[in-house]
């Protein structure tokens, strides 16, 4: 008998384009998982509509409906557990989580961040990457630990920063890669191929390309 699909919970606050990428890759069978629940802390998040269109159960759990963070997080933990969620994916979820939530899903909580961590944790990262003069930025999927944007890295995608980039054009280029990266990372998790060893995540039976390099500007002939 085939193994049951990994049950994933996705936390969003907004557009949910990463959620859509997960929905699409799961629907076509390239990620051996299913989304059991989408939680938004914003009732108007477009991602809720995306989930409903895909027939996925949704919950709005508004942080302001609770006296403090701990009660808010307990409500999310209860909803995720009731849905049988095994892996939680943060996908544009705009609340910082406390150790209470993080410990409840230790080792099974992923986030996607629009920069090449450990460079540029936090907010406004596209503008900060441009201002730094770096030739690259990108996206990172990482396990969530108690320090914000600092957990073991699962996968990264690098994109060039172009001379005339604005925060918006760079964000769009990064987002395109996020949509490839997050499903890939979830698929590796679902296949039990991620092994955390300190800060490093080993990918079991992964392919490595020692010569792979993205050079910016491209070498001239
Ligand atoms: C993405 O850039 C993600 O890296 C960041 O928030 C954004 C969410 O976009 N954490 P979307 O809601 O998935 O479209």
Coordinates of N, CA and C and ligand atoms in Angstrom, one line a residue:
X1 N 0.8 -1.2 0.0 CA 0.0 0.0 0.0 C 0.9 1.3 0.0
X2 N 0.5 2.3 -0.8 CA 1.3 3.5 -0.9 C 1.2 4.2 0.5
X3 N 2.3 4.9 0.8 CA 2.3 5.7 2.1 C 1.4 6.8 2.0
X4 N 0.7 7.2 3.1 CA -0.2 8.4 3.0 C 0.6 9.6 2.7
X5 N 0.0 10.6 2.0 CA 0.8 11.8 1.7 C 1.0 12.6 3.0
X6 N 2.1 13.3 3.0 CA 2.5 14.2 4.2 C 1.4 15.3 4.3
X7 N 0.9 15.5 5.5 CA -0.1 16.6 5.7 C 0.6 17.9 6.0
X8 N 0.4 18.9 5.2 CA 1.1 20.2 5.4 C 0.1 21.2 5.8
X9 N 0.5 22.1 6.7 CA -0.3 23.3 7.1 C 0.5 24.5 6.6
X10 N -0.2 25.4 5.9 CA 0.5 26.6 5.4 C -0.1 27.9 6.1
X11 N 0.8 28.7 6.6 CA 0.5 29.9 7.3 C 0.7 31.1 6.3
X12 N -0.3 31.9 6.1 CA -0.1 33.1 5.2 C -0.6 34.3 5.8
X13 N -0.3 35.5 5.2 CA -0.9 36.8 5.6 C -1.4 37.6 4.4
X14 N -1.0 37.1 3.2 CA -1.2 38.0 2.0 C -1.5 37.2 0.8
X15 N -0.8 37.6 -0.3 CA -1.1 37.1 -1.7 C -1.2 35.6 -1.8
X16 N -0.2 34.9 -1.2 CA -0.2 33.5 -1.2 C 0.3 32.9 -2.5
X17 N 1.2 33.6 -3.2 CA 1.7 33.0 -4.5 C 2.6 31.8 -4.2
X18 N 3.3 31.8 -3.1 CA 4.0 30.5 -2.8 C 3.1 29.4 -2.4
X19 N 2.0 29.7 -1.7 CA 1.0 28.7 -1.4 C 0.5 28.1 -2.8
X20 N 0.2 29.0 -3.7 CA -0.3 28.5 -5.1 C 0.7 27.6 -5.7
X21 N 2.0 27.9 -5.6 CA 3.0 27.1 -6.2 C 3.0 25.7 -5.5
X22 N 2.8 25.7 -4.2 CA 2.7 24.4 -3.5 C 1.5 23.6 -4.0
X23 N 0.3 24.3 -4.0 CA -0.9 23.7 -4.5 C -0.7 23.1 -5.9
X24 N -0.1 23.8 -6.8 CA 0.0 23.4 -8.1 C 0.9 22.1 -8.3
X25 N 2.1 22.2 -7.6 CA 3.0 21.1 -7.7 C 2.5 19.8 -7.0
X26 N 1.7 20.0 -5.9 CA 1.1 18.9 -5.3 C 0.0 18.3 -6.2
X27 N -0.8 19.1 -6.8 CA -1.8 18.7 -7.7 C -1.3 17.8 -8.8
X28 N -0.1 18.2 -9.4 CA 0.4 17.5 -10.5 C 1.2 16.3 -10.1
X29 N 1.4 16.1 -8.7 CA 2.0 14.9 -8.2 C 3.5 15.0 -8.1
X30 N 4.1 16.2 -8.3 CA 5.6 16.3 -8.2 C 6.0 16.5 -6.7
X31 N 5.1 16.8 -5.8 CA 5.4 16.9 -4.4 C 4.5 16.0 -3.7
X32 N 5.1 14.9 -3.0 CA 4.3 13.9 -2.4 C 3.7 14.3 -1.0
X33 N 2.8 15.3 -1.1 CA 2.2 15.9 0.1 C 0.9 16.5 -0.3
X34 N 0.1 16.8 0.8 CA -1.2 17.5 0.6 C -1.3 18.6 1.6
X35 N -2.0 19.6 1.2 CA -2.2 20.7 2.2 C -3.5 20.4 3.0
X36 N -3.4 20.2 4.3 CA -4.5 19.9 5.1 C -5.2 21.1 5.6
X37 N -4.5 22.2 5.7 CA -5.1 23.4 6.3 C -4.3 24.6 5.9
X38 N -5.0 25.7 5.6 CA -4.3 27.0 5.4 C -4.9 27.9 6.5
X39 N -3.9 28.6 7.2 CA -4.3 29.5 8.2 C -3.8 30.9 7.8
X40 N -4.7 31.9 7.9 CA -4.3 33.3 7.7 C -4.6 34.1 8.9
X41 N -3.8 35.1 9.2 CA -4.1 36.0 10.3 C -4.8 37.2 9.8
X42 N -5.0 37.2 8.5 CA -5.7 38.4 7.8 C -6.9 37.8 7.0
X43 N -8.1 38.3 7.4 CA -9.3 37.8 6.7 C -9.3 38.1 5.2
X44 N -8.6 39.2 4.8 CA -8.7 39.6 3.4 C -7.5 39.0 2.6
X45 N -6.7 38.2 3.1 CA -5.6 37.6 2.4 C -6.1 36.9 1.1
X46 N -5.5 37.2 0.0 CA -5.9 36.6 -1.3 C -5.6 35.1 -1.3
X47 N -4.6 34.7 -0.5 CA -4.2 33.3 -0.4 C -5.4 32.4 0.1
X48 N -6.3 33.0 0.9 CA -7.4 32.2 1.3 C -8.3 31.8 0.2
X49 N -8.5 32.8 -0.8 CA -9.2 32.5 -2.0 C -8.6 31.4 -2.8
X50 N -7.3 31.5 -2.9 CA -6.6 30.4 -3.7 C -6.8 29.0 -3.0
X51 N -6.8 29.0 -1.7 CA -7.0 27.7 -1.0 C -8.4 27.2 -1.3
X52 N -9.4 28.1 -1.1 CA -10.8 27.7 -1.3 C -11.0 27.2 -2.7
X53 N -10.4 27.9 -3.7 CA -10.6 27.4 -5.1 C -10.0 26.0 -5.3
X54 N -9.0 25.7 -4.5 CA -8.4 24.3 -4.6 C -9.1 23.3 -3.6
X55 N -10.1 23.8 -2.9 CA -10.9 22.9 -2.0 C -10.1 22.6 -0.7
X56 N -9.2 23.5 -0.3 CA -8.4 23.2 0.9 C -9.1 23.9 2.1
X57 N -9.2 23.3 3.2 CA -9.8 23.9 4.4 C -9.0 25.1 4.8
X58 N -9.7 26.2 5.2 CA -9.0 27.4 5.6 C -9.5 27.8 7.0
X59 N -8.7 28.6 7.7 CA -9.1 29.2 9.0 C -8.5 30.6 9.0
X60 N -9.3 31.5 9.5 CA -8.8 32.9 9.8 C -8.6 32.9 11.3
X61 N -7.4 33.1 11.7 CA -7.1 33.2 13.2 C -6.4 34.6 13.3
X62 N -7.2 35.5 13.7 CA -6.7 36.9 13.8 C -5.9 37.2 15.1
X63 N -4.7 37.6 15.0 CA -3.9 37.8 16.2 C -4.6 38.8 17.2
X64 N -5.3 39.8 16.7 CA -6.0 40.8 17.6 C -7.2 40.2 18.3
X65 N -7.6 39.0 17.9 CA -8.7 38.4 18.7 C -8.3 37.8 20.0
X66 N -7.0 37.8 20.3 CA -6.5 37.2 21.5 C -5.8 38.2 22.4
X67 N -5.8 37.9 23.7 CA -5.2 38.8 24.6 C -3.7 38.9 24.5
X68 N -3.0 37.9 24.0 CA -1.5 37.9 23.8 C -1.1 36.9 22.8
X69 N 0.2 37.0 22.5 CA 0.8 36.1 21.4 C 0.6 34.6 21.8
X70 N 0.7 34.3 23.1 CA 0.7 32.9 23.4 C -0.7 32.3 23.1
X71 N -1.8 33.0 23.4 CA -3.1 32.5 23.1 C -3.4 32.4 21.6
X72 N -2.9 33.4 20.9 CA -3.0 33.4 19.4 C -2.3 32.1 18.9
X73 N -1.1 31.9 19.4 CA -0.3 30.8 18.8 C -0.9 29.4 19.3
X74 N -1.5 29.4 20.5 CA -2.1 28.2 21.0 C -3.3 27.8 20.1
X75 N -4.0 28.8 19.6 CA -5.2 28.6 18.8 C -4.7 28.0 17.4
X76 N -3.6 28.5 16.9 CA -3.0 28.0 15.6 C -2.5 26.6 15.8
X77 N -1.8 26.3 17.0 CA -1.3 25.0 17.2 C -2.5 24.0 17.3
X78 N -3.6 24.4 18.0 CA -4.7 23.5 18.1 C -5.3 23.2 16.8
X79 N -5.5 24.2 15.9 CA -6.1 24.0 14.6 C -5.2 23.1 13.7
X80 N -3.9 23.3 13.8 CA -3.0 22.5 13.0 C -3.0 21.1 13.4
X81 N -3.0 20.9 14.8 CA -3.0 19.5 15.3 C -4.3 18.8 15.0
X82 N -5.4 19.6 15.1 CA -6.7 19.0 14.8 C -6.8 18.5 13.3
X83 N -6.1 19.2 12.4 CA -6.1 18.9 11.0 C -5.0 17.8 10.7
X84 N -4.3 17.3 11.7 CA -3.3 16.3 11.5 C -2.1 16.7 10.8
X85 N -1.7 18.0 10.9 CA -0.6 18.6 10.2 C 0.7 18.0 10.7
X86 N 1.6 17.6 9.8 CA 2.9 17.1 10.1 C 4.0 18.1 9.8
X87 N 3.8 18.9 8.8 CA 4.8 19.9 8.5 C 4.1 21.3 8.3
X88 N 4.7 22.3 8.9 CA 4.1 23.6 8.8 C 5.0 24.5 7.9
X89 N 4.4 25.1 6.9 CA 5.2 26.0 6.0 C 4.7 27.4 6.2
X90 N 5.6 28.3 6.6 CA 5.3 29.7 6.6 C 5.5 30.3 5.2
X91 N 4.5 30.9 4.7 CA 4.6 31.4 3.3 C 4.0 32.9 3.3
X92 N 4.9 33.8 3.6 CA 4.5 35.2 3.7 C 3.6 35.4 4.9
X93 N 3.9 34.7 6.0 CA 3.2 34.9 7.3 C 3.9 36.0 8.0
X94 N 3.2 37.1 8.3 CA 3.9 38.3 8.7 C 3.9 38.5 10.3
X95 N 3.8 37.5 11.0 CA 3.9 37.6 12.5 C 5.2 36.8 12.9
X96 N 5.9 37.4 13.8 CA 7.0 36.7 14.4 C 6.5 35.7 15.4
X97 N 7.0 34.5 15.3 CA 6.5 33.4 16.2 C 7.3 33.3 17.4
X98 N 6.7 32.9 18.5 CA 7.5 32.8 19.8 C 7.9 31.3 19.9
X99 N 8.8 31.1 20.9 CA 9.3 29.7 21.1 C 8.2 28.8 21.4
X100 N 7.1 29.2 21.9 CA 5.9 28.4 22.2 C 5.5 27.6 20.9
X101 N 5.3 28.4 19.8 CA 4.9 27.8 18.5 C 6.1 27.0 17.9
X102 N 7.2 27.6 18.0 CA 8.4 27.0 17.3 C 8.7 25.6 17.9
X103 N 8.6 25.5 19.2 CA 8.9 24.3 19.9 C 7.8 23.2 19.6
X104 N 6.6 23.7 19.4 CA 5.5 22.7 19.1 C 5.8 22.0 17.7
X105 N 6.5 22.7 16.8 CA 6.8 22.1 15.5 C 8.3 22.0 15.2
X106 N 9.1 21.9 16.2 CA 10.5 21.8 16.1 C 10.9 20.7 15.0
X107 N 11.7 21.2 14.0 CA 12.2 20.2 13.0 C 11.2 20.0 11.9
X108 N 10.0 20.6 12.0 CA 9.0 20.4 11.0 C 8.2 21.7 10.7
X109 N 9.1 22.8 10.7 CA 8.6 24.1 10.5 C 9.5 24.8 9.5
X110 N 9.0 25.1 8.3 CA 9.9 25.7 7.3 C 9.4 27.2 7.0
X111 N 10.3 28.0 6.5 CA 10.0 29.3 6.1 C 10.7 29.6 4.8
X112 N 10.2 30.5 4.0 CA 10.9 31.0 2.8 C 11.1 32.5 3.0
X113 N 12.4 32.9 2.7 CA 12.8 34.3 2.9 C 13.4 34.8 1.6
X114 N 13.1 36.0 1.2 CA 13.5 36.5 -0.1 C 14.9 37.2 -0.1
X115 N 15.9 36.5 0.4 CA 17.3 36.9 0.4 C 18.1 35.6 0.6
X116 N 19.4 35.8 0.3 CA 20.3 34.7 0.5 C 20.9 34.7 1.9
X117 N 20.1 34.1 2.8 CA 20.6 34.1 4.2 C 21.9 33.4 4.3
X118 N 22.8 33.7 5.3 CA 22.5 34.6 6.4 C 22.6 36.1 6.1
X119 N 22.8 36.5 4.8 CA 22.7 37.9 4.5 C 21.3 38.4 4.5
X120 N 21.1 39.5 5.0 CA 19.8 40.2 4.9 C 18.6 39.4 5.6
X121 N 18.7 39.1 6.8 CA 17.5 38.7 7.6 C 16.6 39.9 7.8
X122 N 15.4 39.6 8.2 CA 14.5 40.8 8.6 C 13.7 41.3 7.4
X123 N 13.4 42.6 7.4 CA 12.5 43.2 6.5 C 13.2 44.1 5.5
X124 N 12.5 44.5 4.4 CA 13.0 45.3 3.3 C 14.3 44.8 2.7
X125 N 14.3 43.5 2.6 CA 15.6 42.8 2.2 C 16.0 43.1 0.8
X126 N 15.0 43.3 -0.1 CA 15.4 43.6 -1.5 C 16.1 44.9 -1.6
X127 N 15.6 45.9 -1.0 CA 16.2 47.2 -1.1 C 17.6 47.2 -0.4
X128 N 17.6 46.5 0.7 CA 18.9 46.4 1.4 C 20.0 45.7 0.6
X129 N 19.5 44.6 -0.1 CA 20.5 43.9 -1.0 C 21.0 44.8 -2.1
X130 N 20.1 45.6 -2.7 CA 20.5 46.5 -3.8 C 21.5 47.6 -3.2
X131 N 21.1 48.1 -2.1 CA 21.9 49.2 -1.5 C 23.3 48.7 -1.1
X132 N 23.4 47.4 -0.8 CA 24.7 46.8 -0.4 C 25.7 46.8 -1.5
X133 N 25.2 46.8 -2.8 CA 26.1 46.7 -3.9 C 26.3 45.2 -4.3
X134 N 25.7 44.3 -3.6 CA 25.9 42.9 -4.0 C 25.4 42.6 -5.4
X135 N 26.1 41.6 -6.1 CA 25.7 41.2 -7.4 C 24.6 40.2 -7.4
X136 N 24.4 39.6 -6.3 CA 23.4 38.5 -6.2 C 22.5 38.7 -5.0
X137 N 21.3 38.3 -5.2 CA 20.4 38.0 -4.0 C 19.7 36.7 -4.3
X138 N 18.6 36.5 -3.7 CA 17.9 35.2 -4.0 C 16.9 34.9 -2.9
X139 N 16.7 33.6 -2.8 CA 15.7 33.1 -1.9 C 16.2 31.9 -1.1
X140 N 15.7 31.8 0.1 CA 16.2 30.7 1.0 C 15.0 30.0 1.7
X141 N 15.0 28.7 1.6 CA 14.1 27.9 2.5 C 14.9 27.4 3.6
X142 N 14.4 27.6 4.9 CA 15.1 27.2 6.0 C 14.2 26.7 7.1
X143 N 14.7 25.8 8.0 CA 14.0 25.4 9.2 C 13.9 26.6 10.1
X144 N 12.8 26.7 10.8 CA 12.6 27.9 11.7 C 13.1 27.5 13.1
X145 N 14.0 28.3 13.6 CA 14.5 28.2 15.0 C 14.1 29.4 15.7
X146 N 14.5 29.5 17.0 CA 14.0 30.6 17.8 C 14.7 31.9 17.4
X147 N 15.8 31.9 16.7 CA 16.4 33.2 16.2 C 15.8 33.4 14.8
X148 N 15.2 34.6 14.6 CA 14.5 35.0 13.4 C 15.5 34.8 12.2
X149 N 15.0 34.1 11.1 CA 15.7 34.0 9.8 C 17.1 33.4 10.0
X150 N 17.3 32.5 11.0 CA 18.6 32.0 11.2 C 18.7 30.4 11.3
X151 N 17.6 29.7 11.0 CA 17.6 28.3 11.1 C 18.4 27.6 10.0
X152 N 18.6 26.3 10.1 CA 19.4 25.5 9.1 C 18.7 25.6 7.7
X153 N 19.6 25.9 6.8 CA 19.2 26.2 5.4 C 18.9 24.9 4.6
X154 N 17.8 24.8 4.0 CA 17.4 23.6 3.2 C 17.9 23.8 1.7
X155 N 17.5 25.0 1.1 CA 17.8 25.2 -0.3 C 17.8 26.7 -0.6
X156 N 18.6 27.1 -1.5 CA 18.7 28.5 -1.9 C 18.7 28.6 -3.4
X157 N 18.2 29.7 -3.9 CA 18.2 30.1 -5.3 C 18.9 31.5 -5.4
X158 N 19.9 31.6 -6.3 CA 20.5 32.9 -6.5 C 20.0 33.6 -7.7
X159 N 19.8 34.9 -7.7 CA 19.4 35.6 -8.9 C 20.4 36.8 -8.9
X160 N 20.6 37.4 -10.2 CA 21.4 38.6 -10.3 C 20.7 39.8 -9.8
X161 N 21.4 40.7 -9.3 CA 20.9 42.1 -9.0 C 21.4 42.9 -10.2
X162 N 20.4 43.5 -11.0 CA 20.8 44.2 -12.2 C 20.9 45.7 -11.9
X163 N 21.7 46.4 -12.7 CA 22.0 47.8 -12.5 C 20.8 48.7 -12.2
X164 N 19.7 48.5 -12.9 CA 18.5 49.4 -12.8 C 17.4 48.8 -11.9
X165 N 17.8 47.7 -11.2 CA 16.7 47.1 -10.3 C 16.2 48.1 -9.3
X166 N 14.9 47.9 -9.0 CA 14.3 48.5 -7.9 C 13.9 47.4 -6.9
X167 N 13.5 47.7 -5.7 CA 13.1 46.7 -4.8 C 12.0 45.8 -5.4
X168 N 11.1 46.4 -6.2 CA 10.0 45.7 -6.9 C 10.5 44.7 -8.0
X169 N 11.4 45.2 -8.8 CA 11.8 44.3 -9.9 C 12.6 43.2 -9.4
X170 N 13.4 43.5 -8.3 CA 14.2 42.4 -7.7 C 13.3 41.4 -7.0
X171 N 12.3 41.9 -6.3 CA 11.4 41.1 -5.6 C 10.7 40.1 -6.5
X172 N 10.3 40.6 -7.7 CA 9.6 39.8 -8.7 C 10.5 38.7 -9.2
X173 N 11.8 39.0 -9.5 CA 12.7 38.0 -10.0 C 13.0 37.0 -8.9
X174 N 13.1 37.4 -7.7 CA 13.3 36.4 -6.6 C 12.0 35.5 -6.4
X175 N 10.8 36.1 -6.5 CA 9.6 35.4 -6.3 C 9.4 34.3 -7.3
X176 N 9.8 34.5 -8.5 CA 9.8 33.5 -9.5 C 10.6 32.3 -9.1
X177 N 11.7 32.5 -8.5 CA 12.5 31.4 -8.0 C 12.0 30.8 -6.7
X178 N 11.3 31.6 -5.9 CA 10.7 31.0 -4.7 C 9.7 30.0 -5.1
X179 N 9.0 30.2 -6.2 CA 7.9 29.3 -6.6 C 8.5 27.9 -7.0
X180 N 9.8 27.9 -7.4 CA 10.4 26.6 -7.7 C 11.0 26.0 -6.5
X181 N 11.6 26.9 -5.6 CA 12.4 26.4 -4.5 C 11.5 25.8 -3.4
X182 N 10.4 26.4 -3.1 CA 9.6 26.0 -1.9 C 9.0 24.6 -2.1
X183 N 8.4 24.3 -3.3 CA 7.9 23.0 -3.6 C 9.0 21.9 -3.5
X184 N 10.2 22.3 -4.0 CA 11.3 21.4 -4.0 C 11.7 21.0 -2.6
X185 N 11.8 22.0 -1.7 CA 12.2 21.8 -0.3 C 11.1 20.9 0.4
X186 N 9.9 21.2 0.1 CA 8.8 20.4 0.8 C 8.8 19.0 0.3
X187 N 9.1 18.8 -1.0 CA 9.2 17.5 -1.6 C 10.3 16.7 -0.9
X188 N 11.5 17.3 -0.7 CA 12.6 16.7 0.0 C 12.2 16.3 1.4
X189 N 11.5 17.2 2.1 CA 11.1 16.9 3.5 C 10.1 15.7 3.4
X190 N 9.2 15.8 2.5 CA 8.2 14.7 2.4 C 8.8 13.3 2.2
X191 N 9.9 13.4 1.4 CA 10.6 12.1 1.1 C 11.6 11.7 2.2
X192 N 11.5 12.5 3.4 CA 12.4 12.2 4.5 C 13.9 12.2 4.1
X193 N 14.2 13.2 3.2 CA 15.6 13.2 2.8 C 16.4 14.4 3.4
X194 N 15.8 15.1 4.4 CA 16.5 16.2 5.0 C 16.9 15.8 6.4
X195 N 18.2 15.9 6.6 CA 18.8 15.5 7.9 C 19.5 16.7 8.5
X196 N 19.0 17.2 9.6 CA 19.6 18.4 10.2 C 20.8 18.0 11.1
X197 N 21.9 18.6 10.9 CA 23.1 18.3 11.7 C 23.7 19.7 12.1
X198 N 23.4 20.2 13.3 CA 23.8 21.5 13.6 C 23.1 22.5 12.7
X199 N 23.9 23.4 12.1 CA 23.3 24.4 11.2 C 23.2 23.9 9.8
X200 N 23.8 22.7 9.5 CA 23.8 22.2 8.1 C 22.7 21.2 7.9
X201 N 22.0 21.2 6.8 CA 21.0 20.2 6.4 C 21.6 19.3 5.4
X202 N 21.7 18.1 5.7 CA 22.2 17.1 4.7 C 21.1 16.6 3.9
X203 N 21.3 16.5 2.6 CA 20.2 16.1 1.7 C 20.6 14.6 1.3
X204 N 19.8 13.7 1.7 CA 20.1 12.3 1.5 C 19.9 12.0 0.0
X205 N 20.8 11.3 -0.6 CA 20.8 11.0 -2.0 C 20.6 12.2 -2.9
X206 N 21.2 13.3 -2.5 CA 21.1 14.5 -3.3 C 22.2 14.5 -4.3
X207 N 22.0 15.3 -5.4 CA 23.0 15.4 -6.5 C 23.8 16.7 -6.2
X208 N 25.1 16.6 -6.4 CA 25.9 17.8 -6.2 C 26.6 18.2 -7.4
X209 N 26.8 19.4 -7.7 CA 27.5 19.9 -8.9 C 28.6 20.8 -8.4
X210 N 29.8 20.3 -8.2 CA 30.9 21.1 -7.7 C 31.3 22.2 -8.6
X211 N 31.1 22.1 -9.9 CA 31.5 23.2 -10.8 C 30.4 24.2 -11.0
X212 N 29.2 24.0 -10.4 CA 28.1 25.0 -10.7 C 28.5 26.4 -10.2
X213 N 28.3 27.4 -11.0 CA 28.6 28.7 -10.6 C 27.7 29.7 -11.4
X214 N 27.2 30.7 -10.8 CA 26.5 31.8 -11.5 C 27.4 33.0 -11.3
X215 N 27.9 33.5 -12.4 CA 28.9 34.6 -12.4 C 28.2 35.9 -12.9
X216 N 28.2 36.9 -12.2 CA 27.6 38.2 -12.6 C 28.7 39.3 -12.4
X217 N 29.0 40.1 -13.5 CA 28.5 40.0 -14.8 C 28.9 38.7 -15.5
X218 N 28.2 38.2 -16.5 CA 28.5 37.0 -17.2 C 29.9 37.1 -17.8
X219 N 30.8 36.1 -17.7 CA 32.1 36.2 -18.3 C 32.0 36.6 -19.8
X220 N 32.9 37.5 -20.2 CA 32.9 37.9 -21.6 C 33.6 36.9 -22.5
X221 N 33.1 36.6 -23.7 CA 33.8 35.6 -24.5 C 35.2 36.0 -24.9
Ligands
LIG1 C1 7.7 36.1 -0.3 O1 8.6 36.9 -0.9 C2 8.3 35.3 0.8 O2 9.7 35.1 0.6 C3 8.2 36.3 2.0 O3 6.9 36.8 1.8 C4 6.5 36.8 0.4 C5 5.2 36.1 0.3 O4 4.7 36.1 -1.0 N1 8.3 35.6 3.2 P1 3.4 35.3 -1.3 O5 2.3 35.7 -0.3 O6 3.7 33.8 -1.2 O7 3.0 35.7 -2.7

